[in-house]
Coordinates of C-alpha atoms and ligand atoms in Angstrom, one line a residue:
M1 CA 0.2 0.0 -0.3
A2 CA 2.8 2.4 0.6
G3 CA 3.2 5.3 -1.9
E4 CA -0.6 5.7 -2.4
E5 CA -2.3 8.8 -0.8
R6 CA -4.9 7.7 1.8
E7 CA -6.9 9.7 4.1
P8 CA -5.8 10.5 7.5
L9 CA -7.6 8.8 10.2
G10 CA -8.2 9.3 13.8
V11 CA -8.9 6.6 16.7
V12 CA -10.0 7.7 20.2
G13 CA -9.3 5.3 22.7
A14 CA -5.9 3.7 22.6
G15 CA -7.2 0.3 24.5
W16 CA -7.1 -2.9 22.3
V17 CA -9.5 -2.1 19.7
G18 CA -8.5 1.3 19.2
L19 CA -4.3 0.3 19.1
V20 CA -5.0 -2.6 16.8
T21 CA -7.3 -1.0 14.6
A22 CA -4.8 2.2 14.4
A23 CA -2.0 -0.2 13.8
C24 CA -3.5 -1.7 10.9
F25 CA -4.9 1.3 9.4
A26 CA -1.4 2.6 9.5
E27 CA 0.0 -0.3 7.5
L28 CA -3.2 -0.1 4.8
G29 CA -1.0 3.3 4.7
H30 CA -3.0 6.2 6.4
E31 CA -2.0 8.7 8.8
V32 CA -3.1 7.6 11.9
V33 CA -3.8 10.0 15.3
V34 CA -4.4 8.0 18.3
R35 CA -6.0 10.0 21.2
D36 CA -6.0 8.1 24.7
I37 CA -7.0 9.9 28.0
A38 CA -5.6 7.4 30.6
P39 CA -2.3 8.7 32.8
G40 CA 1.0 7.9 30.8
R41 CA -0.7 5.6 28.1
I42 CA 0.3 8.5 25.4
A43 CA 3.6 8.9 26.8
A44 CA 4.1 5.2 26.8
L45 CA 3.0 4.4 23.7
E46 CA 5.3 7.7 22.4
R47 CA 8.5 5.7 23.8
G48 CA 7.3 2.8 21.5
E49 CA 6.0 0.5 24.6
S50 CA 2.3 -1.0 23.8
P51 CA 0.3 -1.0 26.5
I52 CA -1.0 -4.1 25.9
H53 CA 0.2 -7.9 25.1
E54 CA -1.3 -8.9 21.8
P55 CA 1.0 -10.8 19.3
G56 CA 2.6 -8.8 16.5
L57 CA 0.8 -5.4 17.9
G58 CA 4.3 -3.9 19.2
E59 CA 6.0 -4.8 15.9
A60 CA 3.4 -3.2 13.7
L61 CA 3.6 0.1 15.5
A62 CA 7.0 0.4 15.4
R63 CA 7.0 -0.7 12.1
N64 CA 4.6 2.1 11.2
R65 CA 6.2 4.6 13.5
Q66 CA 6.3 7.5 11.0
R67 CA 2.4 6.8 10.2
L68 CA 0.9 7.2 14.0
R69 CA 0.7 10.0 16.1
Y70 CA -0.2 10.2 19.7
T71 CA -2.1 13.1 21.8
E72 CA -4.3 13.2 24.5
D73 CA -6.0 16.6 22.9
L74 CA -9.3 15.3 20.7
G75 CA -8.6 18.8 19.0
E76 CA -5.5 17.6 17.8
L77 CA -6.8 14.5 15.9
L78 CA -9.7 16.2 14.5
E79 CA -7.6 18.8 13.0
A80 CA -6.0 15.7 11.2
A81 CA -9.1 13.9 10.6
R82 CA -12.2 13.5 8.5
I83 CA -12.9 10.1 9.9
A84 CA -12.7 9.3 13.8
F85 CA -13.2 6.0 14.8
V86 CA -14.6 5.9 18.5
C87 CA -12.9 2.6 20.5
V88 CA -13.3 3.7 24.2
G89 CA -14.4 1.2 26.8
T90 CA -18.2 0.5 27.4
P91 CA -18.1 -1.9 30.6
S92 CA -21.0 -3.3 32.2
T93 CA -22.8 -1.4 34.9
P94 CA -23.3 -3.5 38.0
E95 CA -27.1 -4.2 37.1
G96 CA -25.5 -5.6 33.4
D97 CA -26.4 -2.6 31.5
T98 CA -23.8 -1.1 29.3
D99 CA -21.9 1.7 30.7
L100 CA -21.6 4.4 28.3
S101 CA -20.3 7.0 30.1
A102 CA -17.0 6.8 28.0
V103 CA -18.5 7.6 24.6
W104 CA -20.6 10.4 26.2
H105 CA -17.6 12.0 27.4
V106 CA -16.5 11.9 24.0
L107 CA -19.4 13.3 22.5
D108 CA -19.1 16.5 25.4
E109 CA -15.9 17.0 24.0
L110 CA -17.1 17.5 20.3
D111 CA -18.2 20.7 21.0
S112 CA -17.9 22.5 17.6
P113 CA -17.3 19.6 15.0
E114 CA -16.7 20.5 11.6
E115 CA -19.3 19.3 8.3
G116 CA -18.0 16.4 7.0
L117 CA -16.6 14.7 10.1
V118 CA -17.9 11.1 10.2
L119 CA -17.8 9.8 13.6
V120 CA -17.7 6.0 13.6
M121 CA -18.7 3.8 16.2
K122 CA -16.6 1.0 16.8
S123 CA -17.1 0.5 20.7
T124 CA -20.0 -2.2 21.5
V125 CA -23.1 -0.4 22.2
P126 CA -26.6 -1.3 22.9
V127 CA -29.1 -1.0 20.2
G128 CA -30.4 2.6 19.6
T129 CA -27.0 4.4 20.8
G130 CA -26.7 5.6 17.5
E131 CA -30.1 7.0 17.2
R132 CA -29.5 8.8 20.1
I133 CA -26.3 10.1 18.6
R134 CA -27.9 11.5 15.8
A135 CA -30.7 13.2 17.4
R136 CA -28.1 14.9 19.6
F137 CA -26.3 16.2 16.6
D138 CA -29.7 17.2 15.1
A139 CA -30.4 19.2 18.0
L140 CA -27.1 20.9 18.3
G141 CA -27.6 22.2 14.2
L142 CA -24.9 19.5 13.6
A143 CA -26.5 18.1 10.5
G144 CA -23.2 17.8 8.4
V145 CA -21.5 15.6 11.0
G146 CA -22.1 12.2 10.1
Y147 CA -22.6 8.9 12.1
V148 CA -21.6 5.4 11.3
S149 CA -21.8 2.3 13.2
N150 CA -19.2 -0.3 12.1
P151 CA -18.7 -2.8 15.2
E152 CA -15.3 -4.8 15.6
F153 CA -15.1 -8.6 15.9
L154 CA -11.5 -9.2 16.4
S155 CA -10.7 -11.5 18.8
E156 CA -7.3 -11.3 21.6
G157 CA -4.7 -13.1 20.8
T158 CA -5.1 -12.8 16.8
A159 CA -6.3 -9.3 16.7
L160 CA -4.1 -8.2 13.7
L161 CA -5.1 -10.9 11.5
D162 CA -8.7 -10.5 12.5
V163 CA -8.7 -7.1 11.8
T164 CA -6.8 -7.3 8.4
S165 CA -8.5 -10.6 7.1
P166 CA -12.0 -10.1 8.6
D167 CA -15.0 -12.2 7.4
R168 CA -16.9 -9.2 7.2
V169 CA -16.8 -5.6 7.5
V170 CA -20.2 -4.6 8.9
I171 CA -21.2 -0.4 8.3
G172 CA -24.9 0.5 9.4
A173 CA -25.2 4.3 8.5
F174 CA -27.7 7.3 8.4
A175 CA -26.6 8.6 5.1
D176 CA -25.5 6.3 2.4
E177 CA -22.3 8.7 1.6
D178 CA -20.8 8.2 5.3
G179 CA -21.1 4.4 4.7
R180 CA -19.2 4.8 1.4
R181 CA -16.3 6.7 2.9
V182 CA -16.1 4.3 5.8
A183 CA -16.4 0.9 3.5
A184 CA -13.5 3.5 1.5
V185 CA -11.1 2.4 4.3
Y186 CA -12.0 -1.2 4.5
E187 CA -12.0 -1.8 0.5
P188 CA -8.4 -3.3 0.2
L189 CA -9.1 -5.6 2.3
G190 CA -11.1 -7.0 -0.1
A191 CA -13.6 -8.6 2.7
P192 CA -17.5 -8.6 2.2
I193 CA -18.9 -5.5 3.4
V194 CA -22.4 -5.4 5.1
H195 CA -24.1 -2.3 4.5
T196 CA -26.9 -2.0 6.5
D197 CA -28.8 0.5 8.6
V198 CA -27.5 1.8 12.0
A199 CA -29.3 -0.5 14.8
S200 CA -28.9 -3.3 12.9
A201 CA -25.4 -2.7 12.6
E202 CA -25.6 -2.7 16.2
M203 CA -27.7 -5.6 16.5
I204 CA -25.0 -7.6 14.3
K205 CA -22.6 -7.4 17.0
L206 CA -24.5 -8.3 20.2
A207 CA -26.0 -11.0 18.1
S208 CA -23.0 -12.5 16.8
N209 CA -21.2 -12.7 20.4
A210 CA -24.5 -14.2 22.1
A211 CA -24.4 -16.6 19.4
L212 CA -20.7 -17.8 20.1
A213 CA -21.3 -17.7 23.8
T214 CA -24.3 -20.1 23.5
R215 CA -22.2 -22.5 21.1
I216 CA -19.6 -22.6 24.2
S217 CA -22.1 -22.5 26.6
F218 CA -24.2 -25.6 24.8
I219 CA -21.1 -27.8 24.0
N220 CA -20.4 -27.5 28.1
E221 CA -23.6 -28.6 28.8
I222 CA -23.2 -31.6 26.5
A223 CA -19.6 -32.0 28.1
N224 CA -21.3 -32.1 31.7
V225 CA -23.8 -35.1 30.5
C226 CA -21.2 -36.5 28.2
E227 CA -19.3 -37.3 31.9
L228 CA -22.8 -38.9 33.3
V229 CA -23.0 -41.2 30.5
G230 CA -19.4 -42.1 29.1
A231 CA -19.1 -40.2 26.1
D232 CA -16.2 -37.8 25.0
V233 CA -16.9 -34.6 24.7
Q234 CA -14.1 -34.1 22.4
E235 CA -15.1 -36.6 19.5
V236 CA -18.6 -35.6 20.1
A237 CA -17.6 -31.8 19.2
R238 CA -15.6 -33.4 16.3
G239 CA -18.7 -35.0 15.0
I240 CA -20.9 -32.1 15.3
G241 CA -18.0 -29.9 13.7
L242 CA -17.9 -31.8 10.5
D243 CA -21.6 -31.3 9.7
R244 CA -21.3 -28.2 7.4
R245 CA -24.6 -26.4 8.6
L246 CA -22.9 -26.2 12.1
G247 CA -19.1 -26.0 11.7
P248 CA -16.7 -27.0 13.8
H249 CA -15.6 -23.5 15.8
F250 CA -17.0 -22.6 19.6
L251 CA -17.4 -26.0 20.4
R252 CA -13.9 -26.2 22.7
A253 CA -15.5 -27.5 26.0
G254 CA -14.3 -25.9 29.2
I255 CA -14.4 -23.7 32.1
G256 CA -16.5 -21.1 30.0
F257 CA -15.7 -18.0 28.5
G258 CA -14.5 -14.9 30.3
G259 CA -13.1 -12.1 28.3
S260 CA -13.9 -8.2 28.3
C261 CA -16.7 -9.2 25.7
F262 CA -19.1 -12.3 26.0
P263 CA -19.8 -11.8 29.5
K264 CA -20.5 -8.2 29.4
D265 CA -22.3 -8.6 25.5
A266 CA -24.6 -11.3 26.8
S267 CA -25.9 -9.6 29.6
A268 CA -25.9 -6.3 27.6
L269 CA -28.1 -8.3 25.2
K270 CA -30.3 -9.6 28.2
Q271 CA -30.6 -6.1 29.6
L272 CA -31.0 -4.3 26.5
A273 CA -34.1 -7.3 26.0
A274 CA -35.5 -6.5 29.3
N275 CA -35.5 -3.0 29.0
S276 CA -37.5 -3.6 26.0
G277 CA -39.9 -5.6 27.6
Y278 CA -38.7 -9.0 26.2
H279 CA -37.2 -11.9 28.7
F280 CA -34.6 -13.5 26.9
Q281 CA -34.6 -16.8 28.3
L282 CA -31.4 -18.7 26.2
L283 CA -29.7 -16.0 27.0
S284 CA -30.3 -16.1 30.7
A285 CA -29.4 -19.6 30.3
V286 CA -26.6 -19.4 28.9
I287 CA -24.9 -16.7 31.6
E288 CA -26.1 -19.1 34.3
V289 CA -24.6 -22.5 32.9
N290 CA -21.3 -20.3 32.3
E291 CA -21.4 -19.4 35.7
L292 CA -21.7 -22.6 37.1
Q293 CA -19.4 -24.4 34.6
K294 CA -15.9 -22.4 36.5
R295 CA -17.1 -23.7 39.8
R296 CA -17.3 -27.6 38.5
I297 CA -13.5 -27.5 38.9
I298 CA -14.2 -27.2 42.6
Q299 CA -16.4 -30.6 42.6
K300 CA -13.6 -32.5 40.3
L301 CA -10.9 -31.2 43.1
Q302 CA -13.2 -32.5 45.9
A303 CA -14.0 -35.6 44.6
H304 CA -10.7 -36.8 44.4
L305 CA -9.0 -34.9 47.5
G306 CA -12.2 -34.7 49.6
P307 CA -12.1 -31.3 51.9
L308 CA -9.7 -29.0 50.3
R309 CA -8.5 -27.2 53.4
D310 CA -4.8 -26.9 53.7
R311 CA -4.3 -28.6 50.2
T312 CA -2.2 -26.9 48.0
I313 CA -3.9 -26.3 44.5
A314 CA -1.7 -24.8 41.4
L315 CA -4.0 -22.8 39.2
L316 CA -2.2 -22.7 36.1
G317 CA -3.0 -20.0 33.9
L318 CA -4.4 -17.1 35.2
A319 CA -5.6 -14.8 32.0
Y320 CA -9.1 -15.4 30.5
K321 CA -7.4 -17.2 27.5
P322 CA -3.6 -17.5 26.0
H323 CA -1.6 -15.4 24.5
T324 CA -3.0 -12.1 26.2
N325 CA -2.2 -10.2 29.1
D326 CA -6.4 -9.7 29.9
M327 CA -7.6 -10.4 33.5
R328 CA -11.2 -9.2 32.6
E329 CA -13.7 -12.1 33.9
A330 CA -10.7 -14.7 33.6
P331 CA -12.5 -17.6 35.2
S332 CA -9.4 -17.7 37.5
L333 CA -11.2 -14.4 39.3
V334 CA -14.0 -17.2 40.4
I335 CA -12.0 -20.2 41.0
A336 CA -9.4 -18.9 43.1
P337 CA -11.9 -17.3 45.7
R338 CA -13.8 -20.4 45.9
L339 CA -10.9 -22.5 46.5
L340 CA -9.3 -20.1 49.3
A341 CA -13.3 -20.2 50.5
E342 CA -12.6 -23.6 51.3
G343 CA -9.6 -23.3 52.9
A344 CA -7.0 -24.2 50.1
V345 CA -3.6 -22.6 49.7
V346 CA -3.9 -21.4 45.9
R347 CA -0.3 -20.9 44.1
A348 CA -1.0 -19.4 40.7
W349 CA 1.5 -19.1 37.7
D350 CA 0.9 -17.5 34.4
P351 CA 3.4 -17.0 31.4
V352 CA 2.5 -13.5 30.7
A353 CA -0.3 -11.9 33.3
L354 CA 1.7 -12.7 36.7
D355 CA 1.4 -8.5 36.9
E356 CA -1.8 -8.3 36.1
A357 CA -3.0 -10.9 38.1
R358 CA -1.2 -9.4 41.2
A359 CA -3.4 -6.5 41.2
V360 CA -6.7 -8.3 41.2
L361 CA -6.1 -11.6 43.1
G362 CA -6.2 -11.3 45.9
G363 CA -4.9 -14.2 49.0
V364 CA -3.3 -16.2 46.5
V365 CA 0.9 -17.1 46.2
F366 CA 2.2 -16.1 42.6
A367 CA 4.8 -18.6 41.3
E368 CA 7.6 -17.0 39.2
T369 CA 7.7 -20.6 37.4
L370 CA 5.3 -23.6 36.1
H371 CA 7.7 -25.9 38.4
D372 CA 7.5 -23.5 41.6
A373 CA 3.6 -23.7 40.9
V374 CA 3.4 -27.6 40.7
N375 CA 6.4 -28.1 43.6
D376 CA 4.4 -30.0 46.4
A377 CA 1.2 -29.3 45.1
D378 CA -1.7 -31.7 45.7
A379 CA -3.4 -31.0 42.3
A380 CA -2.2 -28.9 39.2
V381 CA -5.5 -27.0 37.6
I382 CA -5.2 -25.9 33.8
V383 CA -7.4 -22.5 34.0
T384 CA -5.9 -21.2 30.7
E385 CA -4.7 -23.8 27.7
W386 CA -1.3 -21.9 27.4
P387 CA 0.8 -24.1 25.2
E388 CA 3.7 -24.3 28.0
L389 CA 1.3 -26.4 29.7
L390 CA 1.9 -29.0 27.6
E391 CA 5.1 -29.8 29.9
L392 CA 3.0 -30.7 32.7
V393 CA 3.3 -34.3 31.4
S394 CA 6.8 -35.3 32.6
S395 CA 8.4 -37.6 35.3
D396 CA 9.4 -34.2 36.8
V397 CA 6.9 -32.9 37.4
R398 CA 5.0 -35.9 38.7
D399 CA 7.9 -36.4 40.8
A400 CA 7.4 -32.7 42.3
M401 CA 4.0 -33.0 43.2
R402 CA 2.5 -33.9 46.5
T403 CA -0.4 -35.8 44.7
P404 CA 0.3 -36.1 40.7
L405 CA -3.2 -35.0 39.9
I406 CA -4.2 -32.6 37.0
V407 CA -7.5 -31.1 36.4
D408 CA -7.3 -29.9 33.2
G409 CA -10.2 -27.3 32.7
R410 CA -9.8 -26.7 29.0
N411 CA -9.1 -30.5 27.8
L412 CA -5.6 -29.5 26.9
L413 CA -3.8 -32.5 27.7
D414 CA -4.1 -36.2 26.0
P415 CA -5.2 -38.3 28.7
A416 CA -3.5 -41.3 27.5
A417 CA -0.3 -39.6 27.7
A418 CA -0.9 -37.6 31.3
R419 CA -2.2 -41.2 32.7
A420 CA 0.5 -43.3 31.0
A421 CA 3.1 -40.6 32.7
G422 CA 1.3 -41.5 35.8
F423 CA -1.0 -38.6 36.9
T424 CA -4.7 -38.9 37.7
Y425 CA -6.1 -36.8 35.1
E426 CA -9.4 -35.4 35.0
A427 CA -10.9 -33.3 32.3
I428 CA -14.2 -32.0 31.3
G429 CA -16.6 -33.9 29.4
R430 CA -14.2 -36.8 28.9
P431 CA -14.4 -40.7 31.0
L432 CA -13.1 -40.4 33.7
A433 CA -10.6 -43.6 33.5
L434 CA -9.2 -43.5 36.7
V435 CA -12.4 -43.4 38.9
P436 CA -13.0 -47.1 39.1
H437 CA -16.2 -48.3 37.9
P438 CA -18.4 -49.4 40.9
P439 CA -18.5 -53.0 40.9
R440 CA -21.1 -55.0 39.0
A441 CA -23.6 -55.9 40.9
K442 CA -24.7 -59.6 40.9
E443 CA -28.1 -59.3 40.8
P444 CA -30.0 -56.4 39.2
A445 CA -31.9 -54.5 42.3
R446 CA -35.4 -55.0 42.6
G447 CA -37.5 -52.2 41.6
L448 CA -34.8 -51.5 38.2
L449 CA -36.4 -54.4 35.8
Ligands
UGA1 C1 -14.3 -12.4 21.5 C2 -15.3 -12.7 19.9 O1 -14.6 -13.9 19.3 C3 -14.9 -11.3 19.0 O2 -15.3 -11.9 17.7 C4 -15.4 -10.3 19.3 O3 -14.8 -8.8 18.6 C5 -15.2 -9.7 21.0 O4 -14.9 -11.1 21.5 C6 -15.2 -8.8 21.3 O5 -16.5 -8.1 21.2 O6 -14.5 -7.6 21.7 P1 -12.4 -12.5 22.8 O7 -13.3 -12.5 23.8 O8 -11.2 -11.4 22.6 O9 -13.4 -12.3 21.3 O10 -12.1 -14.3 22.8 P2 -12.8 -15.4 22.2 O11 -11.5 -16.4 21.5 O12 -13.7 -15.2 21.2 O13 -12.9 -16.1 23.7 C7 -13.8 -16.2 24.2 C8 -13.8 -16.7 25.7 O14 -14.6 -17.7 25.3 C9 -12.1 -16.9 26.3 O15 -12.4 -17.1 27.3 C10 -12.4 -18.2 25.3 O16 -11.4 -19.7 26.5 C11 -13.8 -18.7 25.8 N1 -14.2 -20.2 24.2 C12 -13.6 -19.8 23.0 C13 -14.2 -21.5 24.9 O17 -14.6 -21.6 26.2 N2 -14.7 -22.1 24.0 C14 -14.2 -21.9 22.5 O18 -14.6 -22.9 21.9 C15 -14.1 -21.0 22.5

């Protein structure tokens, strides 16, 4: 793309979505001005430090240093760019609604934007937000300022690839011309572009995340039934996934979904429906299944160890998924306090998120190495499927543990290999080979025939 003239762009909010988007737009040849108000963040970016752990991001920011400018001043961004992508955080309120205060803060700052500016909403917002913002612009006499909903579908850990090779780009606009201007930014990517109305674009984002979360809770419930009836959920998922109508994705059973998106967006859609007079029963079940799934780890440990008081449990992998240092809604944040409440000693380890975990996980002992975490432990629990944890299956680890018990919350390991190495191995939705079958009764009990 180098050498081609491309429109300067603005990105408001240097979080996961903002920074990755800015790096990718710069890679496409745009000058990009990135604005953030978090103390120290702009200075760190100017020093060449990426505040988040995302594979390839640091390199992409460095490679495009000439095209990227960082500022705390929204005015500087608006002077340079006529298209501004809003990528600020929209967390949950305690009631499960969406907290839009960061979005409104940006709008409050836009006191006299020039005609021709297009504000592009990438932050995940409830359906109807665009309509409210349009009404506000119109009331202020800013009919010439455009508004476009352009939800983001990137996943942490593969964010750069997701942005540069998207399955689709969704563009919801009030005015076709605004939609076309934003679409032009994405055209070099060659992805299908879904032009639609603003409310539908907003709903596509929430519904996509809800559908993915539903698949995860579905396969987790199948896993729980597999445990009762002796089937293996990995085999079941493989068999389901080959049906082209269903596909193989998001059928990995485990201890449930976390992160800054699925829990928040599932709850936001449920609340949006409720606020509009509809009880979204399926989504309520999806959320409840996910909460219960994390807690199954405790029952599995108790089944092998009995009461957990004074038992040392190694919690392995603390970030909500591998290849990120993001602790938001990580299952470890539920499992660790539950173990502490049972009186266990919790040793926690993660290859990249230790500092972030220290800030939010109280009462646990942090181990600097995997070996320190498992040494003398009564059980090792795989909470996040970091590839480093494949090393668990070794005679060194087995000998270092007080009880060689692995509870694999992500079905990362090969059960046969783990058992062959001398571990008691328990996973999610897989046959429990080492729990002896109850002796077969000589005669069927009366009343069961
Ligand atoms: C998710 C969506 O996948 C993105 O499309 C979306 O843009 C993003 O939310 C967002 O709204 O910002 P992300 O949360 O980064 O992305 O990560 P995922 O890879 O989707 O994983 C989410 C959670 O589901 C993780 O805790 C993961 O362990 C869990 N998961 C995922 C499963 O338990 N099973 C699976 O089969 C897949």
